[in-house]
Amino acid sequence: MSNHESHATQSLSRKVVTEVPGPKSRELHERRTKVIPPGVMALLPVYIERAHDAILVDVDGNQFIDCGAGIGVTTVGHTNDAVVEAAREAMGKVTHTLFTVTPYEGYVQVAEYLAKTAPISGEKRTMLVNSGAEAVENAVKIARMYTGRPGVAVLEYAYHGRTMLTSTMNHKGSPYATGFGPRAGDVYRAPNSFPLHDGLTGEEAAKRTIQWLEKTAGAADLACLVAEPIQGEGGFVVPAEGYLPTLAAWCREKGIVFIADEIQSGIARSGKVFATEHFGFEPDMVLTAKGIAGGLPLAGVTGRAEIMDVAPAGGLGGTFGGNPVACAAAVAVFEQLEEGTPLREAQRVGRVLGAALEDLKARHEVIAEVRGHGAMLAIELTEPGTLNPLPELVNHITQTAAQSGVLLLNAGLHGNVLRFLPPVTITDEQIAEVAEVIDQAITSYQA
Ligand code: PLZ
């Protein structure tokens, strides 16, 4: 516990001392626009100076309750003491070698933890890369080599990244792929299971997905099906019970590799180490990133040994993949996972925030649904009595909340979902404040 700076930040709470963004942030933003293209956007252009647990402190001294955790990254809390300490120590020992040139223990340790925790039976292997999109790319490459087939099946509402292949795999053309083409070939987007909108049981929805894929792609042409057990950017879509197990059984029967993209839903986010565990099925591969290293860039492709072992020596790698500092941070995250605190805290957030959101739903007809698991919850906002999306209301809420010192993220194909993925260290009091801010924002919109 040598991290005195973060301890000083620990007791911080929500505080707004300037308009948002404040003068220093506006000045930085001005500088930024001269050197950074607008394609790299800023949802809330307050410039962050430091952060701890669930609080972000900006350069003007404003303190925000963070309900986004850098889009699901700092699950164990911003500047988590053990993560910071482990990374500092590793940094001073070895910053980089390139694991495929001269290896080091940290990479092996992360692969051992993933072999132990990934929801796949039997022998497992892991390769480490830098980002979620890179994990998806590698998983698809390996699945193609293993099956000798080209096709990649994905689901409606999916998000898998911003590289050429993964931006083709996303449901949303704009802003991810439109105009950036040509897109990757052999990607087939099938209907998903979205209980609020399709009213189907898991079996019915799976049947629809399977029929669609068999008709358009043909099972014999499919290398893999890539699915987020709980869809992230798509709006925290939780599939109906039985959907994923039915798909997984079909994949097994047809020799299609089932790849669970747990980049947003994994590593304690949903109240289980992997969200897959909520649904009772076994994928062939599971992808991790975001929360795995507590804020440092690291991602993993973990899969059944039989599949992972097909790539020849030298066929997999990358300069920075499994960087020693990032691996040390990941080990610090896994040690905490083993001890149990992040899971217990994610479950607490699920209970406390879940109840607060249900309470809001009871008082505001515009909330069509509260959904999700653990510290991965969302509300969908629609015109009362219909399912017509209300993205303007979501914008109003996020903007009003920012002015009150709460950072909220939207999601969903139509931008009408508010998603909550705070660091699990967010306190019950902070959750109550967030709910109150949203309550007032909805009321002020309707007024
Ligand atoms: N798969 C399920 O959620 C990343 C995107 C942020 P990278 N989601 C946040 C942005 O606007 O670029 C994500 C995900 C799922 C893959 C990815 C991609 O992970 O680490 O951003 O490449």
Short mmCIF file of C-alpha atoms and ligand atoms in Angstrom, two decimals:
data_model
loop_
_atom_site.label_atom_id
_atom_site.label_comp_id
_atom_site.label_asym_id
_atom_site.label_seq_id
_atom_site.Cartn_x
_atom_site.Cartn_y
_atom_site.Cartn_z
CA MET A 1 0.00 0.00 0.00
CA SER A 2 2.61 2.49 -1.04
CA ASN A 3 0.27 4.36 -3.29
CA HIS A 4 -0.17 7.47 -1.14
CA GLU A 5 -1.44 9.60 -3.96
CA SER A 6 -4.38 7.34 -4.67
CA HIS A 7 -5.16 7.05 -0.97
CA ALA A 8 -5.46 10.80 -0.88
CA THR A 9 -7.98 10.55 -3.70
CA GLN A 10 -9.88 7.68 -2.11
CA SER A 11 -12.10 9.82 0.07
CA LEU A 12 -13.06 12.09 -2.81
CA SER A 13 -16.69 12.48 -3.71
CA ARG A 14 -18.80 14.16 -6.36
CA LYS A 15 -18.13 17.85 -6.63
CA VAL A 16 -18.74 20.43 -9.38
CA VAL A 17 -16.80 23.65 -8.93
CA THR A 18 -16.92 25.17 -12.45
CA GLU A 19 -19.23 24.94 -15.40
CA VAL A 20 -18.66 21.63 -17.20
CA PRO A 21 -16.34 21.57 -19.09
CA GLY A 22 -14.40 24.12 -17.03
CA PRO A 23 -11.97 26.74 -18.37
CA LYS A 24 -8.85 24.56 -18.19
CA SER A 25 -10.60 21.71 -20.00
CA ARG A 26 -11.86 24.11 -22.66
CA GLU A 27 -8.34 25.39 -23.17
CA LEU A 28 -7.01 21.85 -23.56
CA HIS A 29 -9.81 21.07 -25.95
CA GLU A 30 -8.87 24.05 -28.06
CA ARG A 31 -5.28 22.75 -28.26
CA ARG A 32 -6.53 19.27 -29.05
CA THR A 33 -8.62 20.31 -32.05
CA LYS A 34 -5.48 21.68 -33.72
CA VAL A 35 -3.57 18.39 -33.53
CA ILE A 36 -6.14 15.59 -33.19
CA PRO A 37 -8.70 14.79 -35.90
CA PRO A 38 -12.41 14.99 -35.05
CA GLY A 39 -12.82 11.28 -35.89
CA VAL A 40 -11.24 10.68 -32.48
CA MET A 41 -14.06 12.14 -30.45
CA ALA A 42 -14.63 13.10 -26.82
CA LEU A 43 -17.97 12.16 -25.35
CA LEU A 44 -17.43 14.49 -22.42
CA PRO A 45 -14.48 16.84 -23.03
CA VAL A 46 -13.40 17.25 -19.44
CA TYR A 47 -9.69 16.48 -19.20
CA ILE A 48 -8.90 14.05 -16.40
CA GLU A 49 -5.97 14.69 -14.13
CA ARG A 50 -6.32 11.75 -11.78
CA ALA A 51 -8.80 9.11 -10.72
CA HIS A 52 -9.39 6.63 -7.93
CA ASP A 53 -12.07 4.00 -7.37
CA ALA A 54 -15.21 5.46 -9.00
CA ILE A 55 -14.18 9.13 -9.02
CA LEU A 56 -12.59 11.08 -11.88
CA VAL A 57 -10.93 14.40 -11.05
CA ASP A 58 -10.62 16.86 -13.91
CA VAL A 59 -8.09 19.65 -14.44
CA ASP A 60 -10.56 22.23 -13.11
CA GLY A 61 -11.06 20.33 -9.87
CA ASN A 62 -14.45 18.87 -10.76
CA GLN A 63 -15.06 15.38 -9.42
CA PHE A 64 -17.28 13.00 -11.34
CA ILE A 65 -18.86 9.72 -10.32
CA ASP A 66 -17.76 7.46 -13.15
CA CYS A 67 -20.45 5.07 -14.41
CA GLY A 68 -18.35 4.05 -17.41
CA ALA A 69 -14.97 2.89 -16.09
CA GLY A 70 -13.34 3.83 -19.40
CA ILE A 71 -15.94 1.60 -21.08
CA GLY A 72 -15.63 -1.29 -18.72
CA VAL A 73 -11.89 -1.26 -18.11
CA THR A 74 -11.21 -0.15 -14.55
CA THR A 75 -13.59 -2.71 -13.08
CA VAL A 76 -11.49 -3.15 -9.93
CA GLY A 77 -11.44 0.64 -9.47
CA HIS A 78 -9.40 3.45 -10.97
CA THR A 79 -5.76 3.31 -9.83
CA ASN A 80 -6.47 0.13 -7.92
CA ASP A 81 -3.67 -0.03 -5.34
CA ALA A 82 -2.53 -3.58 -6.11
CA VAL A 83 -2.58 -2.95 -9.87
CA VAL A 84 -0.58 0.26 -9.56
CA GLU A 85 1.92 -1.35 -7.24
CA ALA A 86 2.40 -4.43 -9.45
CA ALA A 87 2.79 -2.33 -12.60
CA ARG A 88 5.30 0.01 -10.92
CA GLU A 89 7.39 -2.89 -9.71
CA ALA A 90 7.32 -4.65 -13.09
CA MET A 91 8.18 -1.45 -14.90
CA GLY A 92 11.38 -1.10 -12.94
CA LYS A 93 12.42 -4.69 -13.71
CA VAL A 94 11.65 -5.22 -17.37
CA THR A 95 9.55 -2.95 -19.55
CA HIS A 96 9.71 -4.94 -22.76
CA THR A 97 11.49 -7.85 -24.39
CA LEU A 98 8.91 -9.23 -26.84
CA PHE A 99 7.59 -12.50 -25.53
CA THR A 100 8.23 -14.32 -28.84
CA VAL A 101 11.91 -13.32 -28.71
CA THR A 102 12.82 -13.73 -25.03
CA PRO A 103 9.91 -14.72 -22.79
CA TYR A 104 9.11 -13.84 -19.16
CA GLU A 105 6.94 -15.29 -16.39
CA GLY A 106 4.11 -12.74 -16.33
CA TYR A 107 2.72 -13.87 -19.69
CA VAL A 108 2.73 -17.49 -18.50
CA GLN A 109 0.99 -16.50 -15.26
CA VAL A 110 -1.80 -14.69 -17.11
CA ALA A 111 -2.26 -17.71 -19.40
CA GLU A 112 -2.40 -19.97 -16.32
CA TYR A 113 -5.06 -17.77 -14.67
CA LEU A 114 -7.10 -17.77 -17.87
CA ALA A 115 -6.76 -21.56 -18.18
CA LYS A 116 -8.09 -21.82 -14.64
CA THR A 117 -11.01 -19.39 -14.98
CA ALA A 118 -12.19 -19.55 -18.61
CA PRO A 119 -15.53 -21.38 -18.90
CA ILE A 120 -14.11 -24.05 -21.22
CA SER A 121 -13.36 -27.62 -20.10
CA GLY A 122 -10.21 -29.53 -20.86
CA GLU A 123 -6.81 -28.22 -21.77
CA LYS A 124 -6.67 -24.58 -22.77
CA ARG A 125 -4.15 -22.24 -24.34
CA THR A 126 -3.97 -18.46 -24.34
CA MET A 127 -2.25 -15.93 -26.56
CA LEU A 128 -2.02 -12.31 -25.45
CA VAL A 129 -2.43 -9.22 -27.58
CA ASN A 130 -2.97 -5.49 -27.02
CA SER A 131 -6.60 -4.75 -27.69
CA GLY A 132 -10.01 -6.32 -27.91
CA ALA A 133 -10.17 -5.95 -31.68
CA GLU A 134 -6.83 -7.70 -32.01
CA ALA A 135 -8.14 -10.56 -29.88
CA VAL A 136 -11.16 -10.91 -32.18
CA GLU A 137 -8.94 -10.81 -35.28
CA ASN A 138 -6.66 -13.54 -33.92
CA ALA A 139 -9.56 -15.73 -32.79
CA VAL A 140 -11.03 -15.58 -36.30
CA LYS A 141 -7.66 -16.37 -37.90
CA ILE A 142 -7.20 -19.40 -35.65
CA ALA A 143 -10.78 -20.61 -36.18
CA ARG A 144 -10.30 -20.33 -39.95
CA MET A 145 -7.09 -22.32 -39.86
CA TYR A 146 -8.63 -24.96 -37.57
CA THR A 147 -11.75 -25.44 -39.68
CA GLY A 148 -10.33 -24.66 -43.11
CA ARG A 149 -13.44 -22.52 -43.69
CA PRO A 150 -13.79 -18.79 -44.35
CA GLY A 151 -17.15 -17.69 -42.90
CA VAL A 152 -17.59 -15.53 -39.80
CA ALA A 153 -21.05 -15.42 -38.24
CA VAL A 154 -21.98 -12.52 -35.96
CA LEU A 155 -25.23 -11.31 -34.43
CA GLU A 156 -27.43 -8.27 -34.79
CA TYR A 157 -26.45 -5.49 -32.34
CA ALA A 158 -22.89 -6.86 -32.19
CA TYR A 159 -19.77 -4.80 -31.60
CA HIS A 160 -16.33 -6.31 -32.05
CA GLY A 161 -13.88 -3.48 -32.76
CA ARG A 162 -12.51 -0.98 -35.24
CA THR A 163 -10.00 -2.90 -37.37
CA MET A 164 -10.95 -3.80 -40.96
CA LEU A 165 -12.36 -7.20 -40.07
CA THR A 166 -13.95 -6.25 -36.77
CA SER A 167 -15.54 -3.05 -38.08
CA THR A 168 -17.23 -5.23 -40.70
CA MET A 169 -18.45 -7.48 -37.89
CA ASN A 170 -20.16 -4.59 -36.06
CA HIS A 171 -23.86 -4.09 -36.64
CA LYS A 172 -23.57 -0.32 -36.94
CA GLY A 173 -22.18 0.71 -40.32
CA SER A 174 -21.82 4.33 -39.32
CA PRO A 175 -19.56 5.46 -37.75
CA TYR A 176 -17.46 2.29 -37.73
CA ALA A 177 -17.31 1.07 -41.32
CA THR A 178 -19.28 3.32 -43.64
CA GLY A 179 -16.86 5.09 -45.98
CA PHE A 180 -13.84 3.18 -44.67
CA GLY A 181 -14.33 0.29 -47.09
CA PRO A 182 -13.86 -2.06 -48.75
CA ARG A 183 -15.08 -4.14 -45.85
CA ALA A 184 -13.93 -7.64 -45.02
CA GLY A 185 -15.65 -10.49 -46.81
CA ASP A 186 -17.45 -13.58 -45.52
CA VAL A 187 -19.11 -11.92 -42.53
CA TYR A 188 -22.74 -12.96 -41.92
CA ARG A 189 -24.89 -11.05 -39.44
CA ALA A 190 -27.74 -13.15 -38.10
CA PRO A 191 -30.78 -12.15 -36.02
CA ASN A 192 -30.06 -12.25 -32.27
CA SER A 193 -32.21 -12.83 -29.20
CA PHE A 194 -33.56 -9.58 -27.77
CA PRO A 195 -36.48 -10.49 -25.49
CA LEU A 196 -37.86 -6.94 -25.11
CA HIS A 197 -38.10 -6.54 -28.88
CA ASP A 198 -38.70 -9.98 -30.33
CA GLY A 199 -40.78 -11.63 -27.60
CA LEU A 200 -39.25 -14.98 -28.54
CA THR A 201 -38.08 -17.73 -26.22
CA GLY A 202 -34.38 -18.61 -26.37
CA GLU A 203 -35.13 -21.74 -28.40
CA GLU A 204 -37.29 -19.83 -30.89
CA ALA A 205 -34.71 -17.09 -31.31
CA ALA A 206 -31.91 -19.65 -31.71
CA LYS A 207 -33.92 -21.48 -34.35
CA ARG A 208 -34.31 -18.20 -36.23
CA THR A 209 -30.57 -17.47 -35.99
CA ILE A 210 -29.63 -20.96 -37.14
CA GLN A 211 -32.09 -21.00 -40.04
CA TRP A 212 -30.83 -17.62 -41.17
CA LEU A 213 -27.19 -18.73 -41.06
CA GLU A 214 -27.86 -22.02 -42.80
CA LYS A 215 -29.70 -20.21 -45.60
CA THR A 216 -27.29 -17.31 -46.13
CA ALA A 217 -23.85 -18.67 -45.30
CA GLY A 218 -24.36 -22.41 -45.11
CA ALA A 219 -23.02 -24.12 -42.00
CA ALA A 220 -20.28 -25.84 -44.03
CA ASP A 221 -18.78 -22.46 -44.94
CA LEU A 222 -18.69 -21.13 -41.37
CA ALA A 223 -15.43 -21.16 -39.41
CA CYS A 224 -16.88 -19.50 -36.34
CA LEU A 225 -19.76 -17.78 -34.63
CA VAL A 226 -18.62 -14.78 -32.60
CA ALA A 227 -21.11 -13.69 -29.94
CA GLU A 228 -21.05 -11.42 -26.90
CA PRO A 229 -22.90 -13.32 -24.12
CA ILE A 230 -24.26 -9.93 -23.03
CA GLN A 231 -23.96 -7.45 -25.87
CA GLY A 232 -22.08 -4.32 -24.86
CA GLU A 233 -22.23 -1.42 -27.31
CA GLY A 234 -25.48 -2.92 -28.63
CA GLY A 235 -27.19 -1.94 -25.37
CA PHE A 236 -26.48 -4.65 -22.80
CA VAL A 237 -28.76 -7.04 -24.61
CA VAL A 238 -29.29 -10.15 -22.48
CA PRO A 239 -30.42 -13.09 -24.63
CA ALA A 240 -33.39 -15.22 -23.58
CA GLU A 241 -32.65 -18.34 -21.57
CA GLY A 242 -31.63 -21.24 -23.75
CA TYR A 243 -30.54 -19.09 -26.69
CA LEU A 244 -26.78 -19.40 -26.30
CA PRO A 245 -26.80 -23.10 -25.30
CA THR A 246 -28.88 -23.93 -28.38
CA LEU A 247 -26.50 -22.00 -30.63
CA ALA A 248 -23.48 -23.63 -28.98
CA ALA A 249 -24.95 -27.12 -29.52
CA TRP A 250 -25.59 -26.32 -33.19
CA CYS A 251 -22.03 -25.01 -33.60
CA ARG A 252 -20.62 -28.18 -32.07
CA GLU A 253 -22.72 -30.35 -34.33
CA LYS A 254 -21.63 -28.44 -37.44
CA GLY A 255 -17.96 -28.05 -36.50
CA ILE A 256 -18.25 -24.27 -36.12
CA VAL A 257 -15.99 -22.67 -33.50
CA PHE A 258 -18.07 -20.78 -30.90
CA ILE A 259 -16.16 -17.67 -29.86
CA ALA A 260 -17.51 -15.85 -26.80
CA ASP A 261 -16.50 -12.20 -27.00
CA GLU A 262 -16.27 -11.40 -23.28
CA ILE A 263 -14.23 -8.28 -23.87
CA GLN A 264 -16.85 -6.06 -22.23
CA SER A 265 -18.79 -8.62 -20.17
CA GLY A 266 -15.86 -10.58 -18.71
CA ILE A 267 -13.57 -10.31 -15.68
CA ALA A 268 -16.18 -9.94 -12.91
CA ARG A 269 -18.18 -7.25 -14.71
CA SER A 270 -21.43 -9.25 -14.68
CA GLY A 271 -21.00 -10.60 -11.15
CA LYS A 272 -19.34 -13.76 -12.46
CA VAL A 273 -15.80 -13.99 -13.80
CA PHE A 274 -17.30 -14.61 -17.26
CA ALA A 275 -20.86 -13.68 -18.28
CA THR A 276 -20.99 -17.00 -20.13
CA GLU A 277 -21.48 -18.60 -16.70
CA HIS A 278 -24.95 -17.02 -16.44
CA PHE A 279 -26.20 -18.92 -19.46
CA GLY A 280 -25.02 -22.52 -19.02
CA PHE A 281 -23.07 -23.26 -22.16
CA GLU A 282 -19.48 -23.80 -23.14
CA PRO A 283 -17.77 -21.83 -25.89
CA ASP A 284 -14.67 -23.09 -27.73
CA MET A 285 -12.87 -19.80 -27.30
CA VAL A 286 -13.27 -16.85 -24.97
CA LEU A 287 -11.90 -13.37 -25.58
CA THR A 288 -10.83 -10.99 -22.84
CA ALA A 289 -9.55 -7.41 -22.80
CA LYS A 290 -10.71 -4.24 -21.01
CA GLY A 291 -10.96 -5.23 -17.32
CA ILE A 292 -8.27 -7.89 -17.45
CA ALA A 293 -5.35 -5.62 -16.53
CA GLY A 294 -7.13 -2.98 -14.45
CA GLY A 295 -6.47 -0.19 -16.96
CA LEU A 296 -3.39 -1.32 -18.83
CA PRO A 297 -3.66 -2.49 -22.42
CA LEU A 298 -3.91 -6.27 -22.59
CA ALA A 299 -6.20 -8.75 -24.29
CA GLY A 300 -6.40 -12.52 -24.47
CA VAL A 301 -7.53 -15.25 -26.81
CA THR A 302 -8.18 -18.39 -24.77
CA GLY A 303 -9.37 -21.55 -26.42
CA ARG A 304 -9.44 -25.30 -26.44
CA ALA A 305 -5.89 -26.56 -26.95
CA GLU A 306 -6.89 -28.59 -29.99
CA ILE A 307 -7.99 -25.40 -31.76
CA MET A 308 -5.30 -23.03 -30.49
CA ASP A 309 -2.47 -25.41 -31.36
CA VAL A 310 -3.14 -25.42 -35.13
CA ALA A 311 -1.20 -22.23 -35.88
CA PRO A 312 2.44 -22.94 -36.78
CA ALA A 313 5.37 -21.54 -34.78
CA GLY A 314 5.67 -17.86 -35.64
CA GLY A 315 2.08 -17.72 -36.90
CA LEU A 316 0.84 -15.80 -33.87
CA GLY A 317 2.30 -12.78 -32.16
CA GLY A 318 2.88 -9.03 -32.32
CA THR A 319 5.49 -6.70 -30.83
CA PHE A 320 3.66 -5.54 -27.72
CA GLY A 321 1.28 -8.44 -27.08
CA GLY A 322 1.45 -9.50 -23.44
CA ASN A 323 3.67 -6.63 -22.38
CA PRO A 324 5.34 -7.46 -19.00
CA VAL A 325 3.93 -4.40 -17.20
CA ALA A 326 0.41 -5.14 -18.45
CA CYS A 327 0.83 -8.81 -17.46
CA ALA A 328 1.92 -7.84 -13.94
CA ALA A 329 -1.18 -5.64 -13.65
CA ALA A 330 -3.35 -8.53 -14.88
CA VAL A 331 -1.85 -10.86 -12.29
CA ALA A 332 -2.80 -8.30 -9.62
CA VAL A 333 -6.37 -8.32 -10.99
CA PHE A 334 -6.54 -12.14 -11.02
CA GLU A 335 -5.22 -12.32 -7.44
CA GLN A 336 -8.11 -10.13 -6.38
CA LEU A 337 -10.56 -12.22 -8.41
CA GLU A 338 -9.35 -15.35 -6.64
CA GLU A 339 -9.78 -13.69 -3.29
CA GLY A 340 -13.35 -12.79 -4.32
CA THR A 341 -13.77 -9.07 -3.63
CA PRO A 342 -14.45 -7.84 -7.21
CA LEU A 343 -17.12 -10.50 -7.70
CA ARG A 344 -18.83 -9.71 -4.41
CA GLU A 345 -18.68 -6.01 -5.19
CA ALA A 346 -20.05 -6.48 -8.72
CA GLN A 347 -22.94 -8.45 -7.21
CA ARG A 348 -23.54 -5.71 -4.65
CA VAL A 349 -23.58 -3.08 -7.42
CA GLY A 350 -26.06 -5.30 -9.28
CA ARG A 351 -28.37 -5.41 -6.26
CA VAL A 352 -28.13 -1.77 -5.19
CA LEU A 353 -28.07 -0.16 -8.63
CA GLY A 354 -30.59 -2.70 -9.94
CA ALA A 355 -33.05 -1.72 -7.20
CA ALA A 356 -32.45 1.99 -7.81
CA LEU A 357 -33.09 1.57 -11.54
CA GLU A 358 -36.23 -0.50 -10.95
CA ASP A 359 -37.41 2.27 -8.67
CA LEU A 360 -36.80 4.82 -11.44
CA LYS A 361 -38.67 2.59 -13.89
CA ALA A 362 -41.66 2.47 -11.56
CA ARG A 363 -41.79 6.27 -11.59
CA HIS A 364 -40.94 7.02 -15.22
CA GLU A 365 -42.92 5.44 -18.03
CA VAL A 366 -40.13 6.23 -20.50
CA ILE A 367 -38.04 3.44 -19.02
CA ALA A 368 -39.08 0.36 -20.96
CA GLU A 369 -36.76 -2.07 -19.26
CA VAL A 370 -33.99 -2.54 -16.72
CA ARG A 371 -31.65 -5.33 -17.80
CA GLY A 372 -28.22 -6.83 -17.27
CA HIS A 373 -26.28 -8.67 -14.60
CA GLY A 374 -24.03 -7.50 -11.78
CA ALA A 375 -22.25 -4.25 -12.53
CA MET A 376 -23.38 -4.40 -16.17
CA LEU A 377 -26.87 -2.87 -16.11
CA ALA A 378 -28.82 -0.75 -18.53
CA ILE A 379 -32.13 1.01 -19.00
CA GLU A 380 -33.81 1.39 -22.37
CA LEU A 381 -35.72 4.61 -22.95
CA THR A 382 -38.72 4.58 -25.26
CA GLU A 383 -41.91 6.57 -25.90
CA PRO A 384 -44.33 5.39 -23.23
CA GLY A 385 -46.46 2.48 -24.34
CA THR A 386 -44.31 1.84 -27.42
CA LEU A 387 -40.81 0.67 -28.17
CA ASN A 388 -39.96 3.76 -30.22
CA PRO A 389 -36.48 4.83 -29.17
CA LEU A 390 -35.83 8.10 -27.34
CA PRO A 391 -32.17 8.91 -28.05
CA GLU A 392 -32.81 12.64 -27.41
CA LEU A 393 -33.84 11.82 -23.86
CA VAL A 394 -30.70 9.76 -23.35
CA ASN A 395 -28.63 12.69 -24.61
CA HIS A 396 -30.48 15.03 -22.29
CA ILE A 397 -29.81 12.73 -19.34
CA THR A 398 -26.10 12.28 -20.08
CA GLN A 399 -25.62 16.02 -20.58
CA THR A 400 -27.57 17.00 -17.47
CA ALA A 401 -25.75 14.36 -15.44
CA ALA A 402 -22.36 15.64 -16.61
CA GLN A 403 -23.30 19.09 -15.33
CA SER A 404 -24.12 17.46 -11.99
CA GLY A 405 -20.87 15.50 -11.79
CA VAL A 406 -21.98 12.11 -13.06
CA LEU A 407 -20.46 10.46 -16.12
CA LEU A 408 -22.99 8.25 -17.91
CA LEU A 409 -22.56 6.32 -21.16
CA ASN A 410 -25.16 5.63 -23.79
CA ALA A 411 -25.40 2.49 -25.92
CA GLY A 412 -27.71 0.67 -28.29
CA LEU A 413 -28.24 0.60 -32.02
CA HIS A 414 -30.50 3.64 -31.70
CA GLY A 415 -28.60 5.38 -28.89
CA ASN A 416 -31.57 5.07 -26.54
CA VAL A 417 -29.96 2.95 -23.86
CA LEU A 418 -28.18 4.21 -20.76
CA ARG A 419 -25.60 1.67 -19.67
CA PHE A 420 -23.99 1.43 -16.27
CA LEU A 421 -20.59 -0.21 -15.98
CA PRO A 422 -18.95 1.59 -13.07
CA PRO A 423 -15.87 0.45 -11.23
CA VAL A 424 -17.25 -2.07 -8.75
CA THR A 425 -15.80 0.06 -5.97
CA ILE A 426 -18.62 2.58 -6.50
CA THR A 427 -20.29 3.04 -3.10
CA ASP A 428 -23.98 2.62 -2.28
CA GLU A 429 -24.12 6.36 -1.56
CA GLN A 430 -22.65 7.17 -4.95
CA ILE A 431 -25.18 4.87 -6.62
CA ALA A 432 -27.99 6.73 -4.80
CA GLU A 433 -26.59 10.04 -6.05
CA VAL A 434 -26.46 8.74 -9.62
CA ALA A 435 -30.08 7.59 -9.41
CA GLU A 436 -31.17 10.93 -8.04
CA VAL A 437 -29.39 12.82 -10.82
CA ILE A 438 -31.08 10.63 -13.46
CA ASP A 439 -34.45 11.05 -11.76
CA GLN A 440 -34.14 14.82 -11.91
CA ALA A 441 -32.89 14.73 -15.51
CA ILE A 442 -35.89 12.70 -16.69
CA THR A 443 -38.28 14.94 -14.78
CA SER A 444 -36.74 18.09 -16.24
CA TYR A 445 -37.08 16.62 -19.77
CA GLN A 446 -40.72 15.86 -19.33
CA ALA A 447 -41.47 19.25 -17.78
N1 PLZ B 1 -15.60 -6.56 -28.33
C1 PLZ B 1 -17.56 -6.72 -26.90
O1 PLZ B 1 -16.99 -4.03 -26.21
C2 PLZ B 1 -14.75 -2.53 -27.20
C3 PLZ B 1 -15.27 0.47 -27.84
C4 PLZ B 1 -14.72 1.81 -27.58
P1 PLZ B 1 -10.89 -2.68 -28.26
N2 PLZ B 1 -15.85 -1.68 -26.84
C5 PLZ B 1 -15.56 -0.29 -26.59
C6 PLZ B 1 -14.59 2.58 -28.89
O2 PLZ B 1 -15.43 3.45 -29.12
O3 PLZ B 1 -13.69 2.29 -29.67
C7 PLZ B 1 -15.04 -3.95 -27.59
C8 PLZ B 1 -16.16 -4.63 -27.06
C9 PLZ B 1 -16.40 -5.95 -27.46
C10 PLZ B 1 -14.52 -5.94 -28.84
C11 PLZ B 1 -14.21 -4.62 -28.48
C12 PLZ B 1 -12.98 -4.00 -29.07
O4 PLZ B 1 -12.05 -3.79 -28.08
O5 PLZ B 1 -9.98 -2.92 -27.10
O6 PLZ B 1 -11.56 -1.35 -28.26
O7 PLZ B 1 -10.23 -2.98 -29.57
#
